[in-house]
PDB file of C-alpha atoms and ligand atoms in Angstrom:
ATOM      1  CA  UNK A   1      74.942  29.121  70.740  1.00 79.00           C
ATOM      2  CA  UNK A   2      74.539  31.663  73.300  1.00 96.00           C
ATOM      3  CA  UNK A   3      77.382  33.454  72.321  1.00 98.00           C
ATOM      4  CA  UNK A   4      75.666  37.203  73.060  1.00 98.00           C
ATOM      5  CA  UNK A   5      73.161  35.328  76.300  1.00 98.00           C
ATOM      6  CA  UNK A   6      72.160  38.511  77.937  1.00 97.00           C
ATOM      7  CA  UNK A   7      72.855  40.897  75.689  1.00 98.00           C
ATOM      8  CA  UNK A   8      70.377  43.946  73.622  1.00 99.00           C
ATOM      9  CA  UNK A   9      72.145  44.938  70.177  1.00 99.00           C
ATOM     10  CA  UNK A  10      71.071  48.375  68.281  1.00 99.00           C
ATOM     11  CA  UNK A  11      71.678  47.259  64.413  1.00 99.00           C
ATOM     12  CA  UNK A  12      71.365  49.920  62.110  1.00 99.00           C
ATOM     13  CA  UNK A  13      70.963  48.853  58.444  1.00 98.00           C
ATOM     14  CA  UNK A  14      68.972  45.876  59.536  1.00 98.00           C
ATOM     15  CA  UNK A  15      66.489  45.153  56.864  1.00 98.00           C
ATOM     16  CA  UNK A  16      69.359  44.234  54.277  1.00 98.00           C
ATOM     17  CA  UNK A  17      72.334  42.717  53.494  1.00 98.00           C
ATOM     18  CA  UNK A  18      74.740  42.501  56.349  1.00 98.00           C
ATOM     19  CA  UNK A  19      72.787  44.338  58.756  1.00 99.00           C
ATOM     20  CA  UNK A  20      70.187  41.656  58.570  1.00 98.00           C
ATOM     21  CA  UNK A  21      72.371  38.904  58.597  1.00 99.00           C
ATOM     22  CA  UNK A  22      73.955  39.819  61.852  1.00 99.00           C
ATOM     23  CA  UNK A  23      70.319  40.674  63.095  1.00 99.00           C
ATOM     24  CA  UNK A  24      69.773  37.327  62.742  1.00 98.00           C
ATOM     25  CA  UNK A  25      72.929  35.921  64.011  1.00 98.00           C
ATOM     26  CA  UNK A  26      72.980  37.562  67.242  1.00 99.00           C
ATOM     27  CA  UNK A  27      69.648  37.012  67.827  1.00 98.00           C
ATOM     28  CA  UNK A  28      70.137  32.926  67.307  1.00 98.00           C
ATOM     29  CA  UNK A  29      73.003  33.474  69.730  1.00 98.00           C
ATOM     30  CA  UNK A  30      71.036  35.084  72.393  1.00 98.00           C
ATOM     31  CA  UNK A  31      71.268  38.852  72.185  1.00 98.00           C
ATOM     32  CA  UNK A  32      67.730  40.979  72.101  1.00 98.00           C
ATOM     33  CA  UNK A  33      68.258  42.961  69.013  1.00 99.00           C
ATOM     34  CA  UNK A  34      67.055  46.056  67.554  1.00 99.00           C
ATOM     35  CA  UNK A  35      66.606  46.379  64.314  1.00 99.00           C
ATOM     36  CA  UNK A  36      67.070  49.702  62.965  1.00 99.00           C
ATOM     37  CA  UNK A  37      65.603  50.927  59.709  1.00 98.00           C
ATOM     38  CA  UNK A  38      64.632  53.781  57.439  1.00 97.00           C
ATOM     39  CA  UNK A  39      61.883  50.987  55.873  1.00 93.00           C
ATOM     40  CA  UNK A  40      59.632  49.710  58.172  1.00 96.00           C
ATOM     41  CA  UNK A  41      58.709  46.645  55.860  1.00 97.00           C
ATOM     42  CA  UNK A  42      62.153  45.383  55.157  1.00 98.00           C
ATOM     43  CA  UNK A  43      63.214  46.098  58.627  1.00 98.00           C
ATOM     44  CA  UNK A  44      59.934  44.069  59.853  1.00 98.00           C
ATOM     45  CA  UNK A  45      60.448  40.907  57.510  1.00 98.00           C
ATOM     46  CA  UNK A  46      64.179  40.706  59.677  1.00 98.00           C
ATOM     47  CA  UNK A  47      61.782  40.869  63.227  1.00 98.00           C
ATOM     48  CA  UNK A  48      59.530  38.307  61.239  1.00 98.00           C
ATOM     49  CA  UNK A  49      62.579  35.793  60.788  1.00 98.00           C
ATOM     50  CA  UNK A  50      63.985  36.240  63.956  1.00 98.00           C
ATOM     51  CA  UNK A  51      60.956  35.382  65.827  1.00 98.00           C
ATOM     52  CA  UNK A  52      60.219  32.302  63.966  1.00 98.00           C
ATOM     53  CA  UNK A  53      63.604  31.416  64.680  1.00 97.00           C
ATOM     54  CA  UNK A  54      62.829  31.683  68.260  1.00 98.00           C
ATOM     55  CA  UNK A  55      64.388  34.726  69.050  1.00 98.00           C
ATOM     56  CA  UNK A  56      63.654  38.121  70.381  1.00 98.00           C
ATOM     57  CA  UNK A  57      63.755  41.524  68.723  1.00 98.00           C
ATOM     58  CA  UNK A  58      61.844  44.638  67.706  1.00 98.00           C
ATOM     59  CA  UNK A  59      61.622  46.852  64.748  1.00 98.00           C
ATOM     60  CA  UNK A  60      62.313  50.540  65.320  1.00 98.00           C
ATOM     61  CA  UNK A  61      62.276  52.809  62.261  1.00 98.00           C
ATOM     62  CA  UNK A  62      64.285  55.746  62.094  1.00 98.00           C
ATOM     63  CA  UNK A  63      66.587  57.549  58.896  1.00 98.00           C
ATOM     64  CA  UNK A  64      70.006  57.748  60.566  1.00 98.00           C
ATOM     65  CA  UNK A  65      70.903  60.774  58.861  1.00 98.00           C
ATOM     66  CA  UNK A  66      68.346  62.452  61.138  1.00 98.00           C
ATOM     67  CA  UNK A  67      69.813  63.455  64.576  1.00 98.00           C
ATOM     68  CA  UNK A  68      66.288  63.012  66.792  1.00 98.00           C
ATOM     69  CA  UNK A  69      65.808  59.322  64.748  1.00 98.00           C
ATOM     70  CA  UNK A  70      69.255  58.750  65.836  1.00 99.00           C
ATOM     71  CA  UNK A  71      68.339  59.836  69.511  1.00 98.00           C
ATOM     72  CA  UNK A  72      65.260  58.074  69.340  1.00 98.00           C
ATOM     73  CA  UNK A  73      66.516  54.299  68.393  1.00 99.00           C
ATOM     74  CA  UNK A  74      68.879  54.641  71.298  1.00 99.00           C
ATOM     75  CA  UNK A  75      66.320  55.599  73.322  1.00 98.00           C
ATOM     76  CA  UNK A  76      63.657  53.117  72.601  1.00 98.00           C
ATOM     77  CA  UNK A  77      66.301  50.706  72.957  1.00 99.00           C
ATOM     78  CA  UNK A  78      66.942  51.111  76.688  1.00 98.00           C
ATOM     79  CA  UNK A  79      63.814  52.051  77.792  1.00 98.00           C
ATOM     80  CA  UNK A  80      62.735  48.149  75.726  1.00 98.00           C
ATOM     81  CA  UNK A  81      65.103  46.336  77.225  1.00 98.00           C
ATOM     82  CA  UNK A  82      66.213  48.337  79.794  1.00 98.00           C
ATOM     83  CA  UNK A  83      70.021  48.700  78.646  1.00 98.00           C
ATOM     84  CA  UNK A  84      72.247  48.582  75.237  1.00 99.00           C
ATOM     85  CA  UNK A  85      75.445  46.371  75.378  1.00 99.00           C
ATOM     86  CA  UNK A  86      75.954  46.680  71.614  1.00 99.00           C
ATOM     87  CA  UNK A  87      75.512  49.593  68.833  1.00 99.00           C
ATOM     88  CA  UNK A  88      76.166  48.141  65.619  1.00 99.00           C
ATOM     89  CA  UNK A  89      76.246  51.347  63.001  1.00 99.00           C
ATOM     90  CA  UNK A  90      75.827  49.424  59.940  1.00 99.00           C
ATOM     91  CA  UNK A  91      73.895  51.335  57.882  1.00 99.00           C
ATOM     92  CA  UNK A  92      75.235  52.933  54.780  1.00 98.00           C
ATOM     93  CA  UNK A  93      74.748  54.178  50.818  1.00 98.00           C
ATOM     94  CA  UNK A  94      77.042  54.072  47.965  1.00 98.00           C
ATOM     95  CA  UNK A  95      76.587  57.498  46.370  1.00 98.00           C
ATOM     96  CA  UNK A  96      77.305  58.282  42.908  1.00 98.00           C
ATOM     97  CA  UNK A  97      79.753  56.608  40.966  1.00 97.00           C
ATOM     98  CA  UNK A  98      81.911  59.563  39.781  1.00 98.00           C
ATOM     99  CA  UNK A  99      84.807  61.688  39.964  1.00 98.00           C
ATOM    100  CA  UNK A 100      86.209  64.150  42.212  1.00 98.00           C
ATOM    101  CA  UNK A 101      84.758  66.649  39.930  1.00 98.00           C
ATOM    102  CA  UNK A 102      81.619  65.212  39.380  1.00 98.00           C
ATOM    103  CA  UNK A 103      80.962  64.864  42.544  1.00 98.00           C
ATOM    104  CA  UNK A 104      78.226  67.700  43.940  1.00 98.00           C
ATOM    105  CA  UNK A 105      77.835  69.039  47.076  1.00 98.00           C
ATOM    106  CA  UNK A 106      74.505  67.607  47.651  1.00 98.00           C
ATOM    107  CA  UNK A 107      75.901  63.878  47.204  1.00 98.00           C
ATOM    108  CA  UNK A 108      78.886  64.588  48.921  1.00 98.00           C
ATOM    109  CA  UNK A 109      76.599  65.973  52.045  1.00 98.00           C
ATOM    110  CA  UNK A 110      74.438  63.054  51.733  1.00 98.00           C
ATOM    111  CA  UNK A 111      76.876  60.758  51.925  1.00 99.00           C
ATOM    112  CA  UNK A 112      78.815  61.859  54.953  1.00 99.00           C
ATOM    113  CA  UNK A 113      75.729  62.534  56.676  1.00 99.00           C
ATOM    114  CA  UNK A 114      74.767  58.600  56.552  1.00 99.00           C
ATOM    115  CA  UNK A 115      77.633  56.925  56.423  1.00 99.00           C
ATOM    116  CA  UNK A 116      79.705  59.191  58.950  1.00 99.00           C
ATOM    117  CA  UNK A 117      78.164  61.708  61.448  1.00 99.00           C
ATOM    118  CA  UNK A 118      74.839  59.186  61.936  1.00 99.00           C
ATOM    119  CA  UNK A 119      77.973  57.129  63.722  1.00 99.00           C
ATOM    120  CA  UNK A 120      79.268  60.204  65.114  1.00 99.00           C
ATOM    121  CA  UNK A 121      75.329  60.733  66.580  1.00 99.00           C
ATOM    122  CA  UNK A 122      75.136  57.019  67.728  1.00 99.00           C
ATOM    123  CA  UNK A 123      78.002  57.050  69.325  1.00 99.00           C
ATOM    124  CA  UNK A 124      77.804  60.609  71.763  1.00 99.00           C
ATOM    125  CA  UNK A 125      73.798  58.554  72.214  1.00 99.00           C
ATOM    126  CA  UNK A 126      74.589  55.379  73.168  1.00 99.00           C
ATOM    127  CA  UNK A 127      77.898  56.310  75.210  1.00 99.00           C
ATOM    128  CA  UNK A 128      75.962  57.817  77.867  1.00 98.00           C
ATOM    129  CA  UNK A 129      74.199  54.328  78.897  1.00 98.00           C
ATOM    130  CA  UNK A 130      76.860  52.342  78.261  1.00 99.00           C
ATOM    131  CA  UNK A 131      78.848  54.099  80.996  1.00 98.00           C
ATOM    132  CA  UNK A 132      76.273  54.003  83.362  1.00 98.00           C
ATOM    133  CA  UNK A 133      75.641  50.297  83.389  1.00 98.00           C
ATOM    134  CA  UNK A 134      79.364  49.488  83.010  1.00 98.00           C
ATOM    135  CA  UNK A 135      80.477  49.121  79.496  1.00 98.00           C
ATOM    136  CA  UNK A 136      79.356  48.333  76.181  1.00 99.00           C
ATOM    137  CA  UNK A 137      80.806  47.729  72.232  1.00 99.00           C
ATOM    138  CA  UNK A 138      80.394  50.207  69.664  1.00 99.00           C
ATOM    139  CA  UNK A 139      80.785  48.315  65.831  1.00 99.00           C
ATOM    140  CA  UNK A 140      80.638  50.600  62.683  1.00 99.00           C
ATOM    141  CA  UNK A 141      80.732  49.347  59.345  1.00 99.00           C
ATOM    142  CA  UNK A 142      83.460  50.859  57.905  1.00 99.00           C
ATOM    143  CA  UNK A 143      85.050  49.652  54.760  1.00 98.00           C
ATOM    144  CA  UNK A 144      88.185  48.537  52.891  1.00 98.00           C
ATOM    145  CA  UNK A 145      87.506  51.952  51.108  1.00 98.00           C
ATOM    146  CA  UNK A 146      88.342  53.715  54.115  1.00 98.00           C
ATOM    147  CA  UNK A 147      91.853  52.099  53.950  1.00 98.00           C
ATOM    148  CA  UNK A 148      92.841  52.449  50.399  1.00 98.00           C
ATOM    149  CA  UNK A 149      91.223  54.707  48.072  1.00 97.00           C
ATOM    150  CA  UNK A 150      88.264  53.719  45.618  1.00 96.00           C
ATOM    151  CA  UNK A 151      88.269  55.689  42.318  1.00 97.00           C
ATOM    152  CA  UNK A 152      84.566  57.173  41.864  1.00 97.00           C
ATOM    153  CA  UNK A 153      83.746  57.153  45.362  1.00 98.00           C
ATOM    154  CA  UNK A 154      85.454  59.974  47.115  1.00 98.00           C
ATOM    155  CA  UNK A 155      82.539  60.888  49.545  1.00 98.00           C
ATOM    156  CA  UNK A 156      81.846  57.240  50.214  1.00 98.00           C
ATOM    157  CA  UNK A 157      85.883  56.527  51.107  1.00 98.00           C
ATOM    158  CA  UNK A 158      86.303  59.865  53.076  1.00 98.00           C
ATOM    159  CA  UNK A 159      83.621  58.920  55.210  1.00 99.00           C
ATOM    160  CA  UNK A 160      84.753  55.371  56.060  1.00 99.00           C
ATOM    161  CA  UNK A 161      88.387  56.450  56.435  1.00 99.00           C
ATOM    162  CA  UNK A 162      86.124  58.783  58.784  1.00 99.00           C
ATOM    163  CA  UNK A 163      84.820  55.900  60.726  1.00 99.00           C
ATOM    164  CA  UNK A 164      88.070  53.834  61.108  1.00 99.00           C
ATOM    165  CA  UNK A 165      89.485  57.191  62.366  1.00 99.00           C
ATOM    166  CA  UNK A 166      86.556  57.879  64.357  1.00 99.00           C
ATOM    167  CA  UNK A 167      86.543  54.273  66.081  1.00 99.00           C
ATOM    168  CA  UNK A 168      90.378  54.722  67.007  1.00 99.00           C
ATOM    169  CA  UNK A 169      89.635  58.090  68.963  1.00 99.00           C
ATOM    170  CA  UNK A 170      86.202  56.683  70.947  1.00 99.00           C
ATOM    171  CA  UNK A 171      88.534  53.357  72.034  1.00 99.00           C
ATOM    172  CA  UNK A 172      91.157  55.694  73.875  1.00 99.00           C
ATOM    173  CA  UNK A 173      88.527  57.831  74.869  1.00 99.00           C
ATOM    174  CA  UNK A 174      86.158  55.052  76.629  1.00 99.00           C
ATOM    175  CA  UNK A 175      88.178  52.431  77.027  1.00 99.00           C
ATOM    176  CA  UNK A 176      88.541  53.357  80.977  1.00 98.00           C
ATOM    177  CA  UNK A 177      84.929  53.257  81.157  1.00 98.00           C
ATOM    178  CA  UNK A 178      84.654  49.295  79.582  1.00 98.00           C
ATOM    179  CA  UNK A 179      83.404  50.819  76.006  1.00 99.00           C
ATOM    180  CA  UNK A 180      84.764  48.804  73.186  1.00 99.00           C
ATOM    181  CA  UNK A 181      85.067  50.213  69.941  1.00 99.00           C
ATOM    182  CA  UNK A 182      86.220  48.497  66.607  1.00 99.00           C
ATOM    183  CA  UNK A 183      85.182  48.428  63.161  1.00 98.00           C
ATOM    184  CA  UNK A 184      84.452  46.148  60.379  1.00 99.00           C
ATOM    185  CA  UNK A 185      85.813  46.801  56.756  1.00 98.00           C
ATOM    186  CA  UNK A 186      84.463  44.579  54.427  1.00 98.00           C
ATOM    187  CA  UNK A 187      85.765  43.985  51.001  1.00 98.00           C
ATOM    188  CA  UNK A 188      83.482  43.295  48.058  1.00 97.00           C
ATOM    189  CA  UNK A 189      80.227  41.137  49.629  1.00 98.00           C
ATOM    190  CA  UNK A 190      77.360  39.928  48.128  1.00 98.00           C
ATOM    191  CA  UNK A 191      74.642  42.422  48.605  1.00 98.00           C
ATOM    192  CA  UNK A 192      71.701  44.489  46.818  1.00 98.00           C
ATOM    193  CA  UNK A 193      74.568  47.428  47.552  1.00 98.00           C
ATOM    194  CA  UNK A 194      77.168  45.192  45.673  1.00 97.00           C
ATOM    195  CA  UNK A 195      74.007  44.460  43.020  1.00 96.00           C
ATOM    196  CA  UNK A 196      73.753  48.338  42.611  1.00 97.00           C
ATOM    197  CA  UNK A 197      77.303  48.748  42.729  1.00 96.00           C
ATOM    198  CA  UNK A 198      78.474  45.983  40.430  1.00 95.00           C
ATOM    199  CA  UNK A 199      75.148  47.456  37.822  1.00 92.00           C
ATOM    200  CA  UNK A 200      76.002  44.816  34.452  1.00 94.00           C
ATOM    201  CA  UNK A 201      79.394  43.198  35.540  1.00 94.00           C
ATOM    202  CA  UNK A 202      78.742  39.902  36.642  1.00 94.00           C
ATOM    203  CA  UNK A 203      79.858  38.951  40.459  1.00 93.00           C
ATOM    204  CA  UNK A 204      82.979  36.812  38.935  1.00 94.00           C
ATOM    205  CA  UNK A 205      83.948  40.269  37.760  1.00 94.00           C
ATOM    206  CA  UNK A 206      84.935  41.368  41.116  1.00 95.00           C
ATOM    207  CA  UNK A 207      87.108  37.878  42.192  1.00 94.00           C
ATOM    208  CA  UNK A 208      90.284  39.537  41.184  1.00 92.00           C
ATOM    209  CA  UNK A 209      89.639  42.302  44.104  1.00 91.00           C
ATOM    210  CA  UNK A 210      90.381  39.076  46.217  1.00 96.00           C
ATOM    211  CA  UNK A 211      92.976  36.779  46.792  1.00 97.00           C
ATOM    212  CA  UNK A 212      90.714  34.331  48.010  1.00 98.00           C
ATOM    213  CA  UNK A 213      88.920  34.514  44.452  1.00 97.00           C
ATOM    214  CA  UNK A 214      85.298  35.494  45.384  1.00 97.00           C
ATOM    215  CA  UNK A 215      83.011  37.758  46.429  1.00 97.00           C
ATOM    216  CA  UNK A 216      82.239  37.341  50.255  1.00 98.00           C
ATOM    217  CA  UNK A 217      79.004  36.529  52.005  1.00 98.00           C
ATOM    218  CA  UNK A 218      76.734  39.191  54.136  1.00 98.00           C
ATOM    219  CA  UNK A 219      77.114  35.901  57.080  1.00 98.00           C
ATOM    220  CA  UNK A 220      81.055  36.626  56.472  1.00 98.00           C
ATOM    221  CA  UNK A 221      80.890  39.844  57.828  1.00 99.00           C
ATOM    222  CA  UNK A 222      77.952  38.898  60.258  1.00 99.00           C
ATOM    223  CA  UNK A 223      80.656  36.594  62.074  1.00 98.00           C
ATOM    224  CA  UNK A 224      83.000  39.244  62.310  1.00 99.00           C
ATOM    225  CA  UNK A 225      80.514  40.946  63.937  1.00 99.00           C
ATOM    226  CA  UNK A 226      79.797  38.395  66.442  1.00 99.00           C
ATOM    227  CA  UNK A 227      83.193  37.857  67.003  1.00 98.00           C
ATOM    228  CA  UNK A 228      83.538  41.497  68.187  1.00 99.00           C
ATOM    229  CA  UNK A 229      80.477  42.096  69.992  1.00 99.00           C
ATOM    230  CA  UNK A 230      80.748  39.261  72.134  1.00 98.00           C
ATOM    231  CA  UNK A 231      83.187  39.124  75.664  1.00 98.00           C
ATOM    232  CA  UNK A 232      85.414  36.702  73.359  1.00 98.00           C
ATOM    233  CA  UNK A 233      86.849  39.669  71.982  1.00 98.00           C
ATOM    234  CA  UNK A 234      87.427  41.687  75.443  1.00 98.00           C
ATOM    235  CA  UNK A 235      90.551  42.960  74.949  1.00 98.00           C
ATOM    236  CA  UNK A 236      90.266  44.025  71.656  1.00 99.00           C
ATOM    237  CA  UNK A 237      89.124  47.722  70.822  1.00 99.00           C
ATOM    238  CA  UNK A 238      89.573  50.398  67.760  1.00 99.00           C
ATOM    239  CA  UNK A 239      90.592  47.629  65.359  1.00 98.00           C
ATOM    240  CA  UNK A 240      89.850  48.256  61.861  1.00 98.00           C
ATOM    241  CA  UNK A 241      88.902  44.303  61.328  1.00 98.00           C
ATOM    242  CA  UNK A 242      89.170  43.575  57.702  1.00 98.00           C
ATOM    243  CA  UNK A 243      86.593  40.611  56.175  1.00 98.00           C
ATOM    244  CA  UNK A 244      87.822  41.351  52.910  1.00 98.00           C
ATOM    245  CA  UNK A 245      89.161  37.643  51.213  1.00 98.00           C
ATOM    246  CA  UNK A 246      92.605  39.572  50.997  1.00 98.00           C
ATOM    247  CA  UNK A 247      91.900  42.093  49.328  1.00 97.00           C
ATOM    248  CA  UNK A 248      94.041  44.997  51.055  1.00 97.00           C
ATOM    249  CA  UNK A 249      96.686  42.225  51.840  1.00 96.00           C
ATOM    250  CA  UNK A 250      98.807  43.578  48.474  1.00 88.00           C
TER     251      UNK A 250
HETATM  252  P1  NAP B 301      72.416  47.156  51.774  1.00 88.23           P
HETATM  253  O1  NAP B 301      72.020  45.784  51.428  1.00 88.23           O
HETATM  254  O2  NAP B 301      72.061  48.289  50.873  1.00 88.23           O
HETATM  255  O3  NAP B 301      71.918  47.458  53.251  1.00 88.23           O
HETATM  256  C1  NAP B 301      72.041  48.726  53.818  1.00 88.23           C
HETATM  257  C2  NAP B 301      70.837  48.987  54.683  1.00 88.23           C
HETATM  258  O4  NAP B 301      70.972  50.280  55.289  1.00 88.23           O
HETATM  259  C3  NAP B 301      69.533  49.010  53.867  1.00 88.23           C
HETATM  260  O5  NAP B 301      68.508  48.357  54.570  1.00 88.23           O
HETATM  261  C4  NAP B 301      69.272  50.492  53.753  1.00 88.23           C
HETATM  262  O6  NAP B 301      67.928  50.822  53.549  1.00 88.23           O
HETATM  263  C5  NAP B 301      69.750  50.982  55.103  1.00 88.23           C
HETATM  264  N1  NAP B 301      69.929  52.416  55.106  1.00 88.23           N
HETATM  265  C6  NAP B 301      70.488  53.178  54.131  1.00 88.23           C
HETATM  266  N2  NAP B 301      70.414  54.474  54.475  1.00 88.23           N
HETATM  267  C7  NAP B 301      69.802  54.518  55.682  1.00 88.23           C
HETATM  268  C8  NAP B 301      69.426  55.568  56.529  1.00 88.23           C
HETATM  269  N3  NAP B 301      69.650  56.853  56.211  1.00 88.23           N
HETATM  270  N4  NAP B 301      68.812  55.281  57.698  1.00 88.23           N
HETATM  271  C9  NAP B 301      68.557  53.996  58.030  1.00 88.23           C
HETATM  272  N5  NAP B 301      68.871  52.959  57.258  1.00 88.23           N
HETATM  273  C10 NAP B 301      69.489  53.213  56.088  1.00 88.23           C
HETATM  274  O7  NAP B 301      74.009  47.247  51.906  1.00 88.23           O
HETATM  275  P2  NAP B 301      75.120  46.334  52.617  1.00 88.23           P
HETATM  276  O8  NAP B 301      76.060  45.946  51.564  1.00 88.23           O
HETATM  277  O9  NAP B 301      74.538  45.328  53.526  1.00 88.23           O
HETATM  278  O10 NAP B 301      75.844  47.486  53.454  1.00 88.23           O
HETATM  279  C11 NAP B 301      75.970  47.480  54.860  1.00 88.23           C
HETATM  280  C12 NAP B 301      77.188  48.319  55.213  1.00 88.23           C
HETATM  281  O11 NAP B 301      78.366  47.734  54.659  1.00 88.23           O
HETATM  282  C13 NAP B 301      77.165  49.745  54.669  1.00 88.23           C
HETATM  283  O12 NAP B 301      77.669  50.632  55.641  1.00 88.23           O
HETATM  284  C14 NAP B 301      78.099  49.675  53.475  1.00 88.23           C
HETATM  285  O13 NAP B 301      78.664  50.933  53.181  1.00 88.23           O
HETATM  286  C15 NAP B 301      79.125  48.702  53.979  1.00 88.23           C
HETATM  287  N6  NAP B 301      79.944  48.019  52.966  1.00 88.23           N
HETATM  288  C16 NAP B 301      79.367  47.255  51.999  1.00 88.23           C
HETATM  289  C17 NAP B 301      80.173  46.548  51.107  1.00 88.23           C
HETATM  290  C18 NAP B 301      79.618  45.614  50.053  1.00 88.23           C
HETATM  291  O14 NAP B 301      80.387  45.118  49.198  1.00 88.23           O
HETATM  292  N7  NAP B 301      78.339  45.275  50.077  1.00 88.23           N
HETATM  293  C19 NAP B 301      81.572  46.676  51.192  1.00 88.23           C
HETATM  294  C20 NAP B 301      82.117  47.473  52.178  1.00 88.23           C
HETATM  295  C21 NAP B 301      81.297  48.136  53.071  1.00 88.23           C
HETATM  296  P3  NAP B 301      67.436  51.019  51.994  1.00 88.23           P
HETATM  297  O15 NAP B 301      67.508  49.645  51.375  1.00 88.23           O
HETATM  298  O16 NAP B 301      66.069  51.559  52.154  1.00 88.23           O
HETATM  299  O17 NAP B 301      68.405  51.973  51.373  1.00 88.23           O
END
């Protein structure tokens, strides 16, 4: 308990999956979280939980793929709680499941846009702050797609490989101003992305991926997250942090 006592966490992505599980975590460990969403309703029901948990958060709805939305839930975050010690850039899409050749422009712009320059965005808004009041920990959602490649995905790899590259650069940029950054590549986890993903195949399909012989948990990565975000991990920064049951191991 009390891990993130203090703290206000920006969580993109929040009313699904990972995003709300680390909403949730966070919040039961202290931090006053904001959870980001292009649905208001799912990204309400996480607000919902968290406050009958006990905990503290608001519900700001913005498409991240939209620069003023980005500028916005950065915004609304300081001038709520009157600073931002974590951005969590969590959300993402999939994209079409298809070759190289396949793949059109309009998916491959799509794609990029969410998954890679909203944390571009994020980052060059919540930087700014984070100097001022002394530091601060950027965590993107990256993937183990960004490390090795994942047939019928190019967009969707380019982009994370994006991030972890991305995350490197910020932690030697703003690392003399306090700013943390690291990322989190998760392997296969249990999902409605992995649902959509995984379309017919049942989960069991996807235990080979893993040493560790199963699909991992959206509270798997939410730990991770934790981990990072929280002064416990102080002198670590531009980490790609794999929570992937082994899977890039071999
Ligand atoms: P998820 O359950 O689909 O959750 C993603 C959330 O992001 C959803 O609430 C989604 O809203 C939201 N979102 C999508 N586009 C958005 C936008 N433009 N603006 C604001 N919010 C947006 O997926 P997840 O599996 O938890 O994924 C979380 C992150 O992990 C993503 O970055 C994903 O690429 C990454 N990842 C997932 C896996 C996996 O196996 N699940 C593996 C590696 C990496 P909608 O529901 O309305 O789309």
């Amino acid at each position: 308990m009390d891990r993130l006592k203090g703290k206000v966490a920006l969580i993109t992505g929040g009313g699904s999956g990972m995003g709300r599980a680390t909403c949730v975590l966070f919040a039961r460990e202290g931090a006053r979280v904001t959870v980001v969403d292009r649905v208001a309703g799912a990204g309400q029901e996480t607000v919902r939980q968290i406050r009958d948990d006990g905990g503290e958060a608001s519900f700001v709805e913005a498409d991240v793929s939209d620069a003023a939305d980005v500028e916005h839930m950065v915004a609304a975050t300081v001038e709520g709680y009157g600073r931002i010690d974590v951005l969590f850039n969590n959300a993402g899409i999939e994209g079409p499941s298809v070759k190289l050749l396949e793949y059109g422009e309009d998916d491959w712009g799509r794609v990029i846009a969410v998954n890679l320059t909203a944390v571009y965005r994020a980052m060059r808004a919540a930087i700014p702050p984070m100097i001022e009041q002394g530091g601060g920990v950027i965590l993107s959602t990256a993937s183990v797609a960004g490390l090795v490649g994942l047939a019928r995905s190019s967009a969707y790899s380019a982009a994370k490989a994006g991030v972890i590259g991305l995350t490197r650069t910020v932690a030697l940029e703003y690392g003399p101003q306090n700013i943390r950054a690291n990322c989190i590549c998760p392997g296969f986890i249990s999902t409605p992305m992995l649902d959509r993903v995984r379309g017919d195949r049942p989960e069991s399909a996807l235990h080979r991926h893993a040493p560790l012989r199963r699909v991992g948990q959206a509270e798997d990565v939410a730990y991770a997250a934790l981990y990072l975000a929280s002064d416990e991990a102080s002198y670590v920064t531009g980490v790609p942090f794999m929570v992937d049951g082994g899977y890039v191991a071999g």
